[in-house]
């Protein structure tokens, strides 16, 4: 069967968009140096106490502090770190911090139940899990305590690691919350560890990260079997942003209001990394809410 219609006469362009060799972490550094005072991230949820405005310099500073905290906790280049949360600010900071230190961000669907998160923790060789306490009627805390009942007996999660035969790689669980829970680190404790790592040590680690290193592992929906982890390099993420924004004629003066979940490529790439590539302002929704999105459009 021959090719019909317009495709029969299609020819590839002689010159496409030239690709670039850059890591995700270096991309953020570049923007922080070029446009330090430009607004980078805005969360506008006064009704729930979440109001945040960061310019690119502040954004980079927050990310660097988190990156140093992760290093102090022993996160090595190539380690797999999972995030199970809605579109909270910490999700974005983790995406960038892990990229800077060469760890792999493993993305977890917010709708996962206990058996699904256990599968990803095991199959994805996860060494550290960052999570919120739950979403809608899905208690992440109940799921984790059912999978890892022994972590309730950990009295000092900073010094004691999780030991579980089913999940041999998992060492720590971090709760993104102001509350503390048995056996879990708090996000603020991770940040506090940053004082143990110097700026020079962070720069030295970041210099070891190649554009061709894996930056993220994104799981498929699993419609034809168990979900599969797709490994994506820094080069792929940066150049998808480069090509899409160039071809789409997107501009750095745009304000990107995004309701896409960060566990989806349209969120963690199409919202977060596209915005950094462009040097524009990202305004995320914590979760999809059409009325809230219209309100943000008006503002």
mmCIF file of C-alpha atoms in Angstrom, residues 68 81 133 140 154 172 176 191 198 206 216 270-271 274 288:
data_model
loop_
_atom_site.group_PDB
_atom_site.id
_atom_site.type_symbol
_atom_site.label_atom_id
_atom_site.label_comp_id
_atom_site.label_asym_id
_atom_site.label_seq_id
_atom_site.Cartn_x
_atom_site.Cartn_y
_atom_site.Cartn_z
ATOM 1 C CA UNK A 68 23.447 19.764 49.325
ATOM 2 C CA UNK A 81 14.871 8.846 44.206
ATOM 3 C CA UNK A 133 0.581 12.214 53.377
ATOM 4 C CA UNK A 140 -0.074 7.412 51.219
ATOM 5 C CA UNK A 154 12.955 3.682 63.713
ATOM 6 C CA UNK A 172 14.743 6.477 53.826
ATOM 7 C CA UNK A 176 6.783 16.623 52.646
ATOM 8 C CA UNK A 191 17.303 20.970 54.129
ATOM 9 C CA UNK A 198 30.021 23.142 50.774
ATOM 10 C CA UNK A 206 27.501 18.718 39.333
ATOM 11 C CA UNK A 216 14.483 10.704 35.061
ATOM 12 C CA UNK A 270 6.338 20.606 29.527
ATOM 13 C CA UNK A 271 5.777 22.877 32.518
ATOM 14 C CA UNK A 274 10.187 24.250 29.300
ATOM 15 C CA UNK A 288 -6.462 20.198 38.704
#
